[in-house]
Coordinates of C-alpha atoms and ligand atoms in Angstrom, one line a residue:
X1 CA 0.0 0.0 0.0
X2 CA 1.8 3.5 -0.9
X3 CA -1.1 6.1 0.1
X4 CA -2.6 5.8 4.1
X5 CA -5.6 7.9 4.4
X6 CA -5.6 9.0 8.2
X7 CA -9.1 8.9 9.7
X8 CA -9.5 12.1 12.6
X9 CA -10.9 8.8 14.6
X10 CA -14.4 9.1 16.3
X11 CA -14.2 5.5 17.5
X12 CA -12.7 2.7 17.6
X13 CA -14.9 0.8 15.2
X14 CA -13.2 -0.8 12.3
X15 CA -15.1 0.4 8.9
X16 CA -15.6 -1.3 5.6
X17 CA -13.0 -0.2 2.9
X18 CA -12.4 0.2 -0.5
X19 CA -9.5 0.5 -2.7
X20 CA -7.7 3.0 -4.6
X21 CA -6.0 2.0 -8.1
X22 CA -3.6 3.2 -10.4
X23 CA -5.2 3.3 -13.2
X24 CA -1.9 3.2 -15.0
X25 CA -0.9 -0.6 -13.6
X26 CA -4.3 -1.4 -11.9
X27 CA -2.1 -1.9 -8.5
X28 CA -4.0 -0.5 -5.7
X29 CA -2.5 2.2 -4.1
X30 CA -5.1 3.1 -0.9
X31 CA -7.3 1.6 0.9
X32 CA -9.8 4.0 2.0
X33 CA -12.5 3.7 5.4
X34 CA -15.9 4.0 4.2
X35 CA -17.9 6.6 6.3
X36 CA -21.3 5.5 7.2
X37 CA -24.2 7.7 7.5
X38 CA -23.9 8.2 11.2
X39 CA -20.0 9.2 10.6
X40 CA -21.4 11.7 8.0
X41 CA -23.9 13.4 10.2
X42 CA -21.4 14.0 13.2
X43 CA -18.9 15.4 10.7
X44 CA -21.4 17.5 9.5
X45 CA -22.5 18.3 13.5
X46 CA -19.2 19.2 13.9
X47 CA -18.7 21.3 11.4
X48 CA -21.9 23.6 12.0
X49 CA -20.8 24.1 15.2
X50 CA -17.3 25.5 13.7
X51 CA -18.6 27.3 11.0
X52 CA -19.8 30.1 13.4
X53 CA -16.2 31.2 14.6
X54 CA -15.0 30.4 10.8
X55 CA -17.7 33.2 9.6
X56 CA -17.3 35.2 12.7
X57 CA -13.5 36.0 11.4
X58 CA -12.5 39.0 9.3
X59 CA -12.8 38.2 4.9
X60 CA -9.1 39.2 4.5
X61 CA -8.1 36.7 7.5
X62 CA -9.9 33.5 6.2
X63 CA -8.0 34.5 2.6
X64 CA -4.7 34.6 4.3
X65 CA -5.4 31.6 6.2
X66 CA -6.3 30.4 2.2
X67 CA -2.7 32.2 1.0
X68 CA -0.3 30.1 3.4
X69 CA -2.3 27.2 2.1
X70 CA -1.5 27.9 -1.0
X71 CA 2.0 28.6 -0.4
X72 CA 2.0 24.5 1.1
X73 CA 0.8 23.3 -1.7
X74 CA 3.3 25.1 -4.4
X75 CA 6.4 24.2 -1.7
X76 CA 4.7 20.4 -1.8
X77 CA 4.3 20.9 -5.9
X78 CA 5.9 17.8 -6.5
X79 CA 4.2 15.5 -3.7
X80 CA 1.0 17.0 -5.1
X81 CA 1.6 16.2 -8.9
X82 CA 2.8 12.8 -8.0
X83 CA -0.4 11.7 -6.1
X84 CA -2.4 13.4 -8.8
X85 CA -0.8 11.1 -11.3
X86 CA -0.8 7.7 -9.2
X87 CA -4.5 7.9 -8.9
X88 CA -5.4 9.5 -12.0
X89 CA -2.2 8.4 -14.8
X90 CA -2.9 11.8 -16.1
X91 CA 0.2 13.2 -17.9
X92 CA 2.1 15.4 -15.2
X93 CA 1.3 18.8 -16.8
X94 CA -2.0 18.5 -16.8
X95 CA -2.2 18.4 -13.1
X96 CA -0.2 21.5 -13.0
X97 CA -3.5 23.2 -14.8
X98 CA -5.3 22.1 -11.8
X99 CA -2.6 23.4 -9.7
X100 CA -3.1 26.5 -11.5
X101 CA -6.7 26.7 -11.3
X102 CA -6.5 26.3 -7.8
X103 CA -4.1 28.7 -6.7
X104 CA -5.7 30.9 -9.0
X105 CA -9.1 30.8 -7.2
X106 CA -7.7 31.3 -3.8
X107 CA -6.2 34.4 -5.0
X108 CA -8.9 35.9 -7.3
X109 CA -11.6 35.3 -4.4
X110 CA -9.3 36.0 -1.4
X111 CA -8.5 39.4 -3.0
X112 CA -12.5 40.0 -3.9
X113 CA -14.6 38.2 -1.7
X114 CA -15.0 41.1 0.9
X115 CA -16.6 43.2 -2.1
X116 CA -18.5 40.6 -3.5
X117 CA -20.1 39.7 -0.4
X118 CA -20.4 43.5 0.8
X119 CA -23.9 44.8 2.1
X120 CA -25.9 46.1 -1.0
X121 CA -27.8 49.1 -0.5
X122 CA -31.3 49.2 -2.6
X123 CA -33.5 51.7 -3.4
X124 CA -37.1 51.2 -4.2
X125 CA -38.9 53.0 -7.4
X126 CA -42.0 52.5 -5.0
X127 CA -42.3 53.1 -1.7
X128 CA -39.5 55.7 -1.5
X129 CA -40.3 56.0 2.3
X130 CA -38.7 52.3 3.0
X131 CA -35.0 51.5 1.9
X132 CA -33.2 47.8 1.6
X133 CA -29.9 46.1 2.0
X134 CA -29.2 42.7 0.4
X135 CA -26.8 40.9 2.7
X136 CA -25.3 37.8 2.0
X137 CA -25.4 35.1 4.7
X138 CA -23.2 31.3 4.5
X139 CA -25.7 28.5 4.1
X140 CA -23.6 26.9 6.7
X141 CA -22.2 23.9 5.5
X142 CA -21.7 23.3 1.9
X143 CA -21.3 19.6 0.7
X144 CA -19.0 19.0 -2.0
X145 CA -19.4 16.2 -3.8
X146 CA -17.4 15.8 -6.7
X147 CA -15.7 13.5 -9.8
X148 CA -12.1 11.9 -10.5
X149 CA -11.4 13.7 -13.5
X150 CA -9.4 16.6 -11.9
X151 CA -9.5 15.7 -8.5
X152 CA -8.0 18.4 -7.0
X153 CA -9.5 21.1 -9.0
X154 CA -13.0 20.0 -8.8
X155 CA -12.3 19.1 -5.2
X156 CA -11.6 22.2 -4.3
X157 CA -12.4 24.9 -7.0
X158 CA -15.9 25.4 -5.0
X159 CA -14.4 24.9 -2.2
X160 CA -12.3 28.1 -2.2
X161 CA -15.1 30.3 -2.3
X162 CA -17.3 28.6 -0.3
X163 CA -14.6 28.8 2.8
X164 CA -14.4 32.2 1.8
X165 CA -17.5 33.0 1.7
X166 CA -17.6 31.6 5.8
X167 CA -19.1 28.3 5.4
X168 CA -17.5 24.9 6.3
X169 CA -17.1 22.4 3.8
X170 CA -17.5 18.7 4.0
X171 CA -15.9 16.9 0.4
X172 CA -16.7 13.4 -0.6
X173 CA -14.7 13.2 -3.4
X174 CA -14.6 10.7 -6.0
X175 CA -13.6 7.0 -5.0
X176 CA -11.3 6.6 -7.4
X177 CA -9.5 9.6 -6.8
X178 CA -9.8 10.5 -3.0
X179 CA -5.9 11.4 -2.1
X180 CA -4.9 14.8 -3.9
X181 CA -8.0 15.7 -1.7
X182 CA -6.7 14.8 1.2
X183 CA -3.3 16.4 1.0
X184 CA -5.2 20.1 0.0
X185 CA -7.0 19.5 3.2
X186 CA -3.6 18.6 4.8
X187 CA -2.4 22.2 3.7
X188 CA -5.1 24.0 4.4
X189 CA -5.5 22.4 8.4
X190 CA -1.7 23.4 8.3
X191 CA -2.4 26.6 7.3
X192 CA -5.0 27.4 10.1
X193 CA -8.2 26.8 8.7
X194 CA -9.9 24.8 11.5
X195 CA -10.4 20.9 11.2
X196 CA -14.7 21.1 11.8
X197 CA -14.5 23.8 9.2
X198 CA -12.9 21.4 6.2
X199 CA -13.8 18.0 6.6
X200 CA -13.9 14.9 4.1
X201 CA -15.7 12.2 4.1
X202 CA -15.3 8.7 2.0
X203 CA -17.3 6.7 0.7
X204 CA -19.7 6.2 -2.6
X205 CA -23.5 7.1 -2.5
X206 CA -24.5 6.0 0.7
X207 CA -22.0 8.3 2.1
X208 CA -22.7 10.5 -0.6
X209 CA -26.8 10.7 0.2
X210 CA -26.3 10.9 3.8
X211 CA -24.1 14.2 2.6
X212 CA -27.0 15.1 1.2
X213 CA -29.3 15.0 4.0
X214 CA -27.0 16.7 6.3
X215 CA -25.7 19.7 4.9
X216 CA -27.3 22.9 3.9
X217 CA -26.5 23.3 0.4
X218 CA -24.7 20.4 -2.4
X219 CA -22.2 21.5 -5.1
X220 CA -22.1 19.0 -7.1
X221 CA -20.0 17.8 -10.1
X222 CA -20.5 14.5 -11.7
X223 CA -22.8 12.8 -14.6
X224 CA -26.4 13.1 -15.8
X225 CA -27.6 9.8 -13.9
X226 CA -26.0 10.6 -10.7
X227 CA -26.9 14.3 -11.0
X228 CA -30.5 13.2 -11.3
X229 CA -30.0 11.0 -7.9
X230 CA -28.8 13.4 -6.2
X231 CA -31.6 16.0 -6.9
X232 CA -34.0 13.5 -5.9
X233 CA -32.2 12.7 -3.0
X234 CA -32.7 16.3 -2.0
X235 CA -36.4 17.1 -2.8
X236 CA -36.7 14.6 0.7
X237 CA -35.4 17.9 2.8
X238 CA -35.8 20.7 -0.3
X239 CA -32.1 20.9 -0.3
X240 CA -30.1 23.3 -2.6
X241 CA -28.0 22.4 -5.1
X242 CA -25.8 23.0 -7.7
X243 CA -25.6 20.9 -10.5
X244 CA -22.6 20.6 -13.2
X245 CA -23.1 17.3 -14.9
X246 CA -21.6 15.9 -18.3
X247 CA -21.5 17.2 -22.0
X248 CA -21.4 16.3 -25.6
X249 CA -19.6 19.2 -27.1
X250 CA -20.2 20.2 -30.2
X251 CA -16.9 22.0 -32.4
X252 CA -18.1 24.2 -35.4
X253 CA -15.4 25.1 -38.0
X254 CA -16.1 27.3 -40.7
X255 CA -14.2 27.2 -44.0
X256 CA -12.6 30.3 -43.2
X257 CA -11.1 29.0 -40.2
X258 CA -7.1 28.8 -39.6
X259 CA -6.8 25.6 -40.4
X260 CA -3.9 24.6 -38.5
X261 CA -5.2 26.4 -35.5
X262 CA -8.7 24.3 -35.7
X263 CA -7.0 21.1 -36.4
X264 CA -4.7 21.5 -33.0
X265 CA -7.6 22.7 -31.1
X266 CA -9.5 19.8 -32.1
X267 CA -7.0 17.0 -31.4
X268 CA -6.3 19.2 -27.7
X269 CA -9.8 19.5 -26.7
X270 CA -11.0 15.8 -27.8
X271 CA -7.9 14.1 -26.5
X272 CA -6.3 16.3 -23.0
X273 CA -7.1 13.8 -20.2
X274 CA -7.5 11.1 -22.3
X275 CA -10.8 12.5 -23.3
X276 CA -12.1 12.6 -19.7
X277 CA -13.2 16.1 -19.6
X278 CA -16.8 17.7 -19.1
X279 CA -16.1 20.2 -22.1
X280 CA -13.8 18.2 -23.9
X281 CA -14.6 18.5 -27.8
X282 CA -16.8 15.3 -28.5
X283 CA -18.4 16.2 -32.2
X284 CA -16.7 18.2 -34.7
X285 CA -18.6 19.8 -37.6
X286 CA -16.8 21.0 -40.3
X287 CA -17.7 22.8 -43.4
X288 CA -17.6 20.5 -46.8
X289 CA -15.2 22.5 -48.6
X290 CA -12.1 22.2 -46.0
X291 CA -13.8 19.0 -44.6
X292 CA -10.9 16.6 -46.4
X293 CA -7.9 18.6 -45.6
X294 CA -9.2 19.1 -41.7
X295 CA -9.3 15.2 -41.4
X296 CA -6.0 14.4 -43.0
X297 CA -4.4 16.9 -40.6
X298 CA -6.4 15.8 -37.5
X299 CA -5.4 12.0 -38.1
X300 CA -1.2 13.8 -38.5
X301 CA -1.7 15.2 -35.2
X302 CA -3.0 12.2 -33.7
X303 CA -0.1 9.4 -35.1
X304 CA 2.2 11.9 -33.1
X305 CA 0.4 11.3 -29.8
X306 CA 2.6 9.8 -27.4
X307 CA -0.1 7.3 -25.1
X308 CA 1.8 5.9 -22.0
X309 CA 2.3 5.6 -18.3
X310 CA 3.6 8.9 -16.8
X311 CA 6.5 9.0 -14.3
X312 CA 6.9 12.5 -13.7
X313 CA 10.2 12.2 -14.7
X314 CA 12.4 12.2 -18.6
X315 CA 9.9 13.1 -21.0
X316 CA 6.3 13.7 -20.1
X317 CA 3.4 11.8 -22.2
X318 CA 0.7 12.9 -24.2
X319 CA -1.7 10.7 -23.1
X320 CA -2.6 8.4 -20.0
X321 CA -5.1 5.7 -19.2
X322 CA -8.9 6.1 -18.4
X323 CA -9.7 6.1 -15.4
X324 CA -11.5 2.5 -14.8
X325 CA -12.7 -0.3 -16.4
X326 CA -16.0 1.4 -16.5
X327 CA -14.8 4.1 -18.7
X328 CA -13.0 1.5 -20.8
X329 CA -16.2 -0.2 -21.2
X330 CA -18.0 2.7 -22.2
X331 CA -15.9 3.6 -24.8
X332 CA -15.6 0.4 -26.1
X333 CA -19.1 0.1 -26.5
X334 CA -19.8 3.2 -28.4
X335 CA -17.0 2.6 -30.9
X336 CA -17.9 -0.7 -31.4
X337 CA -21.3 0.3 -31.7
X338 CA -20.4 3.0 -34.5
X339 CA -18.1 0.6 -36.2
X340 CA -20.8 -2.1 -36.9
X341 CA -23.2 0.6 -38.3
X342 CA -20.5 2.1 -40.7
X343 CA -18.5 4.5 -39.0
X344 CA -15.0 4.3 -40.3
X345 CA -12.3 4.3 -37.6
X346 CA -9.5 6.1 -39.5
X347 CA -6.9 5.9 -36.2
X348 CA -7.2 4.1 -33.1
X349 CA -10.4 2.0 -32.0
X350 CA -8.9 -0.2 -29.9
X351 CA -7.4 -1.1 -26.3
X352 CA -4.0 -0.8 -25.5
X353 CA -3.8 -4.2 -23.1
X354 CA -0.2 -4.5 -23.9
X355 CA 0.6 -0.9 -21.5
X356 CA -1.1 -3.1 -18.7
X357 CA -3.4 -0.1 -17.7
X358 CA -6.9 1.0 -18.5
X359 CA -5.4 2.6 -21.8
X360 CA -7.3 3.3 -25.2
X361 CA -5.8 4.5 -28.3
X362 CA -6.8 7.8 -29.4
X363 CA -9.4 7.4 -32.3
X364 CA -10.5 9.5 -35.0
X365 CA -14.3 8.6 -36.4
X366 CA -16.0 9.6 -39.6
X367 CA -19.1 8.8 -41.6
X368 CA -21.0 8.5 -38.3
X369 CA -24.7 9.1 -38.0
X370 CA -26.9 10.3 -35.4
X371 CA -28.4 6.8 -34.3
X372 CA -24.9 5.8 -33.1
X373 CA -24.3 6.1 -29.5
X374 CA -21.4 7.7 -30.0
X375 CA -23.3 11.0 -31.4
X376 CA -26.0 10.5 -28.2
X377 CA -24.4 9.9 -25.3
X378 CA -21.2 11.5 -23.3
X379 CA -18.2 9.3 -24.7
X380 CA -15.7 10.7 -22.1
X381 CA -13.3 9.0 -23.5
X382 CA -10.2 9.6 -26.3
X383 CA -12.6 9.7 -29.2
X384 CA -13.0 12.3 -31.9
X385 CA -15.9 12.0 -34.7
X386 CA -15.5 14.3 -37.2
X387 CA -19.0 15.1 -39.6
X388 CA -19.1 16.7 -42.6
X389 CA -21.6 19.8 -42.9
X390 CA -23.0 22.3 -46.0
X391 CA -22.8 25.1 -44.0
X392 CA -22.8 26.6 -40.9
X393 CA -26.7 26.7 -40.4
X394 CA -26.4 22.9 -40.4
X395 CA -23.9 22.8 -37.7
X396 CA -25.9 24.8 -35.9
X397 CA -28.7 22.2 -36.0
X398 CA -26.8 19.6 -35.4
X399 CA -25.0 20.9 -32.8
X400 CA -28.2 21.8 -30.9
X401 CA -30.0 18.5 -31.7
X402 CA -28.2 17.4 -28.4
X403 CA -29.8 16.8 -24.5
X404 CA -26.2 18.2 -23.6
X405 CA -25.6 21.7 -23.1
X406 CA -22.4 22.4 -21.4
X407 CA -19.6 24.1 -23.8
X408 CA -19.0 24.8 -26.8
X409 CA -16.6 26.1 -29.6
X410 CA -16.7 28.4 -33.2
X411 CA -13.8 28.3 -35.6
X412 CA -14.1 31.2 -38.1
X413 CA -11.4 34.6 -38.9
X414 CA -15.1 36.4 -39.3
X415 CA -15.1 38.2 -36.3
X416 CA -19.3 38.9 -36.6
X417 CA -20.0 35.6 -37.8
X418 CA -18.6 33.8 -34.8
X419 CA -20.3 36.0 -32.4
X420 CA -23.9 35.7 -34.1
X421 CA -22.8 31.6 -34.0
X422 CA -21.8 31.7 -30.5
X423 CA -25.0 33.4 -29.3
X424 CA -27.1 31.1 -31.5
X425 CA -25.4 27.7 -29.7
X426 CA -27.8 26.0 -27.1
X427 CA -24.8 25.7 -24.1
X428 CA -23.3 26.9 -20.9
X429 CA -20.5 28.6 -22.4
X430 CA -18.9 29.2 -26.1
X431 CA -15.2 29.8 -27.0
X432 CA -14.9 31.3 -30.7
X433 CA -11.0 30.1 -32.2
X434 CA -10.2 28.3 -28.7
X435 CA -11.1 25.6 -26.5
X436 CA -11.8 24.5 -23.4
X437 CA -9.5 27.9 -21.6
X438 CA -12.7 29.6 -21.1
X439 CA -13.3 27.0 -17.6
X440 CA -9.8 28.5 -15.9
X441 CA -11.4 32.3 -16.2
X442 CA -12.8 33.2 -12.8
X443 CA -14.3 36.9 -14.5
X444 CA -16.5 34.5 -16.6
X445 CA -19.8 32.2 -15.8
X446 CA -19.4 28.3 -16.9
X447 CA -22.8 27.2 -16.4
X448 CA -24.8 24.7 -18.2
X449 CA -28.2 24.0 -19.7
X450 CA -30.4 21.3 -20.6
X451 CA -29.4 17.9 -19.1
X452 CA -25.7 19.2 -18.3
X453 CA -26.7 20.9 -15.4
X454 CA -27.8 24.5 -13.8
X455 CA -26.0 26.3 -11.3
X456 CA -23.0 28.6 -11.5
X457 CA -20.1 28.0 -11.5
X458 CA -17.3 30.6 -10.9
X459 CA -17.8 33.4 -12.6
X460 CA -17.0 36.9 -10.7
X461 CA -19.8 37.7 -7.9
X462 CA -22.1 35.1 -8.9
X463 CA -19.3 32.3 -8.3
X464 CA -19.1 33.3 -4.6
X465 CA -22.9 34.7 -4.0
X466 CA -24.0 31.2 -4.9
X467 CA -22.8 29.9 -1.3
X468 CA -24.4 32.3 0.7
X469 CA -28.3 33.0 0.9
X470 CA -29.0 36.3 -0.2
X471 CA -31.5 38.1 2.1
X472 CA -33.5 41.4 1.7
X473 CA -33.7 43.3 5.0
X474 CA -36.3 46.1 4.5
X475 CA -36.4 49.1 6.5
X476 CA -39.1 51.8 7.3
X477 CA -37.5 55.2 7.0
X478 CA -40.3 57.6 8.3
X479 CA -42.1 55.8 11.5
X480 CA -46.0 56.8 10.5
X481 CA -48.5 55.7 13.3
X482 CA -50.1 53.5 10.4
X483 CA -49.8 52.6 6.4
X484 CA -52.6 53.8 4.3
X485 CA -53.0 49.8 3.4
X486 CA -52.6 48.4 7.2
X487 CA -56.2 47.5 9.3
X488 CA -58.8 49.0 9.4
X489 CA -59.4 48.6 6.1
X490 CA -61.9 51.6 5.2
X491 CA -63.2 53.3 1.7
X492 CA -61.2 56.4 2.0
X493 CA -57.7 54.6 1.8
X494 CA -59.1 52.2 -0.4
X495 CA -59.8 55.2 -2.9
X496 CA -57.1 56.9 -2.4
X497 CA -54.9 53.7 -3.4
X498 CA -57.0 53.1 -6.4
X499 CA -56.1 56.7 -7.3
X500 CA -52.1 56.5 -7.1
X501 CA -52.7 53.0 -9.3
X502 CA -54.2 54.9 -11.9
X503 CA -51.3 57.8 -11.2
X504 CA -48.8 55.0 -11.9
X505 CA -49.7 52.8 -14.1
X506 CA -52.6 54.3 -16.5
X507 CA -51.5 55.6 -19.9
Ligands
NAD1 P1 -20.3 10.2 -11.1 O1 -21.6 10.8 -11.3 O2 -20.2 8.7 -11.2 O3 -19.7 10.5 -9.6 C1 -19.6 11.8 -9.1 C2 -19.6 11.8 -7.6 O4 -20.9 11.3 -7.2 C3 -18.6 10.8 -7.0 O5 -18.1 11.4 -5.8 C4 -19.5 9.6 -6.6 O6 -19.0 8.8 -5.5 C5 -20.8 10.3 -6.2 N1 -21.9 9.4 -6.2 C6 -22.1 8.2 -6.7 N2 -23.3 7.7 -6.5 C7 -24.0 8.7 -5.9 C8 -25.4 8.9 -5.5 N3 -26.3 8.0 -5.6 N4 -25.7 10.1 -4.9 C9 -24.8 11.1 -4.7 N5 -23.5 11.0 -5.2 C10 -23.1 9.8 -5.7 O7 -19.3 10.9 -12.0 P2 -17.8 10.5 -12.3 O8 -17.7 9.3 -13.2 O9 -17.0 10.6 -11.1 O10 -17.3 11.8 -13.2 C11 -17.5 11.9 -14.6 C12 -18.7 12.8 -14.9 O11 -18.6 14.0 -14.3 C13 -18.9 13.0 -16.4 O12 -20.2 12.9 -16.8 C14 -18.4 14.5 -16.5 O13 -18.9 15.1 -17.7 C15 -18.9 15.1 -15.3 N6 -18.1 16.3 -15.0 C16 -18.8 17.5 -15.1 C17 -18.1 18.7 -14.9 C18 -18.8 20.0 -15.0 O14 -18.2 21.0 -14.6 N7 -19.9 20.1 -15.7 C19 -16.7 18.6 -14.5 C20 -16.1 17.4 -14.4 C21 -16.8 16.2 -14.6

């Protein structure tokens, strides 16, 4: 066993377990105590209970409590990007984008929170003899339950601004991935935020639903299904939540595209973590007239792509393994499905069983049609189907014909044209000439419609207002003995209202 997770014991009691593999080898690397609901509901106790001193503290304190986190973390860089890579086999510098991200977010909210979060003063159009404030109140605990895909940023890019903000935070992250996790919260206890206030606890969905039940509001990040679960779970107590759930991505490139650009931003956004990325690129349109030339390129880049087991040391690879058997399943199945009605595979298709891992080889599809799985469902996986359009009203209508609505890109040098496209593209977000980058921009929303989820997430004030309840505190300015509309209720006042509705509203 290389990775102990240490429980904060509450008993002596000996839990059920599960295990922790490297996807890379399949060689289990953890094995991790299984909270039970009971466990769940006193972490949650305890947190509550810290949570008040947490919120009672000053904004630029919790950041700097946040900063000398931070400052662990990059003086621990390696430690981190190693145990990012034994449970994930990501290539090493794509954990440092989650490093980024991460560091990033503590900064960008530490610096802005206090404003974000500051008293608003309102005036009414009516009633100028009242005035308002908007204050922003924690929920209290915020449970975070999220995915294995980036671990550590999806871990704890809510969970910035939700500390920030003065809540506590409980994580249950992913089971396949639970160790980066661990380590942040390492740094951030280190750094003085209190134990109660950042808390994890492991396990799958019964720990996950007891979460659920517990806390006061759910961030959660993870697919359709589960999303769906875990918004019934909380109609039972009429629980928040905040949902960011999968995608099916759809890439437009015009013919007036730069090529080369379009091509690379194609074989990046299908491929970077092996494919296993909510806004990863997962259907490319492409205008007729360059469609040829796009696809001979596409497959170039792609022979170049080095698949292997990353060490973090020498040379880096392009590409690791998925993440399970599961996903490798799931892939399988759609391009097997594709290939037996007519899809041609022009690279890739298969397993790599001979790296010993969960590894697939990055595949480029064409000819496919709508009824293949592959065009329907999430692939998150190393696969890029490319289609042929007329023109860019088609890809419009293909790219919308989808239950997904997460991101999306536009490939055109016509300024105008990509901006009328953008607006027209049923999705969370839209990059025009780039992919993906939009995500790692705190200044802008990355939502999601449809099935892919509601919610906010980052995004300026909005990221941070969406873990406090916003309450409107009225106040009377002038102190009259009565209002005109308060009991008795008599003809006079009744007339006299009638009268300023008429003043008002009557044209
Ligand atoms: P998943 O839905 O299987 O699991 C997500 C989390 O939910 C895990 O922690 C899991 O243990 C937990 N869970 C499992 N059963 C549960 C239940 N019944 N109730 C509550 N929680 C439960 O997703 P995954 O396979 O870990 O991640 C991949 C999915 O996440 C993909 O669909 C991907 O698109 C999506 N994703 C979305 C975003 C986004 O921002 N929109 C980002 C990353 C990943």
């Amino acid at each position: 066993m290389l990775y102990e997770v240490v429980r904060e014991e509450t008993d002596s009691a000996k839990r059920p377990t599960y295990q922790v593999l490297n996807p890379a080898n399949r060689e289990v690397i953890a094995e991790v105590e299984i909270d039970s609901p009971d466990d769940v509901a006193l972490a949650v106790k305890r947190a509550r209970v810290a949570q008040k001193e947490w919120a009672a503290l000053s904004f630029k304190e919790r950041a700097n409590r946040l900063y000398a986190a931070r400052k662990l973390l990059l003086e621990n860089k390696a430690q981190m990007i190693e145990t990012v890579v034994l449970e994930t086999g990501k290539p090493a510098p794509e954990v440092l984008m989650e490093l980024l991200y991460v560091s990033d977010i503590i900064g960008y909210y530490g610096r802005r929170a206090e404003k974000f979060l500051a008293d608003r003063k309102v005036s009414f159009h009516l009633l100028k003899n009242k005035g308002g404030t908007i204050v922003y109140n924690p929920y209290g605990v915020v449970g975070n339950i999220s995915p294995w895909n980036f671990p550590l940023l999806l871990s704890f890019g809510d969970t910035v601004p939700a500390l920030l903000a003065g809540n506590a935070v409980v994580i249950k992250p992913s089971e396949f991935s639970p160790l980066c996790a661990h380590l942040m919260m390492d740094f951030c206890h280190k750094a003085g935020v209190p134990r109660d206030v950042l808390q994890i606890v492991n396990g799958i969905a019964e720990t996950a639903g007891a979460l659920i039940d517990e806390a006061d509001l759910i961030s959660f990040t993870g697919s359709v299904p589960t999303g769906k679960k875990v918004m019934e779970r909380a109609a039972r107590t009429l629980k928040p939540v905040l949902l960011e759930l999968g995608g099916k991505d759809p890439m437009i490139v015009l013919s007036d595209a730069n090529l080369e650009r379009a091509v690379h931003g194609a074989v990046y956004g299908a491929l970077f973590n092996s494919g296993q990325v909510c806004i990863s690129v997962e259907r490319v349109y492409v205008e007729a007239s360059i469609y040829d030339s796009f696809v001979q390129k596409v497959v170039e880049q792609v022979q170049k792509l080095r698949v292997g087991v990353e060490t973090c040391s020498g040379d880096s690879v392009d590409m690791g393994p998925l993440m399970s058997e599961r996903q490798l399943s799931i892939v399988d199945r759609q391009v097997e499905d594709a290939r037996a009605k007519g899809a041609k595979i022009l690279i890739g298709g298969r397993r790599r069983e001979d790296l010993g891992g969960y590894f697939y080889e990055p595949t480029v599809i064409t000819d496919v049609t709508d009824d293949m799985l592959l065009m329907q469902e999430e692939t998150f996986g190393p696969v890029l189907p490319i289609i042929k359009v007329e023109n860019a009203e088609e890809a419009l209508r293909l790219s919308n014909a989808s239950k997904y609505g997460l991101s999306s890109s536009v490939w055109t040098s016509n300024k105008v044209r990509g901006m009328a496209l953008a607006r027209q593209i049923e999705a969370g977000s839209t990059c025009i000439n780039d992919v993906a980058i939009n995500y790692v921009i705190p200044e802008l929303p990355m939502g999601a419609i449809k099935q892919s989820g509601f919610g906010y997430r980052h995004g300026a004030e909005d990221g941070i207002r969406m873990f406090c309840r916003a309450q409107g505190i009225l106040s009377d300015r002038v102190g009259m003995k009565r209002e005109l509309y308060w009991f008795p209720y008599n003809r006079r006042s009744e007339k006299l209202v009638g009268k300023v509705l008429d003043f008002l509203f009557k044209r």
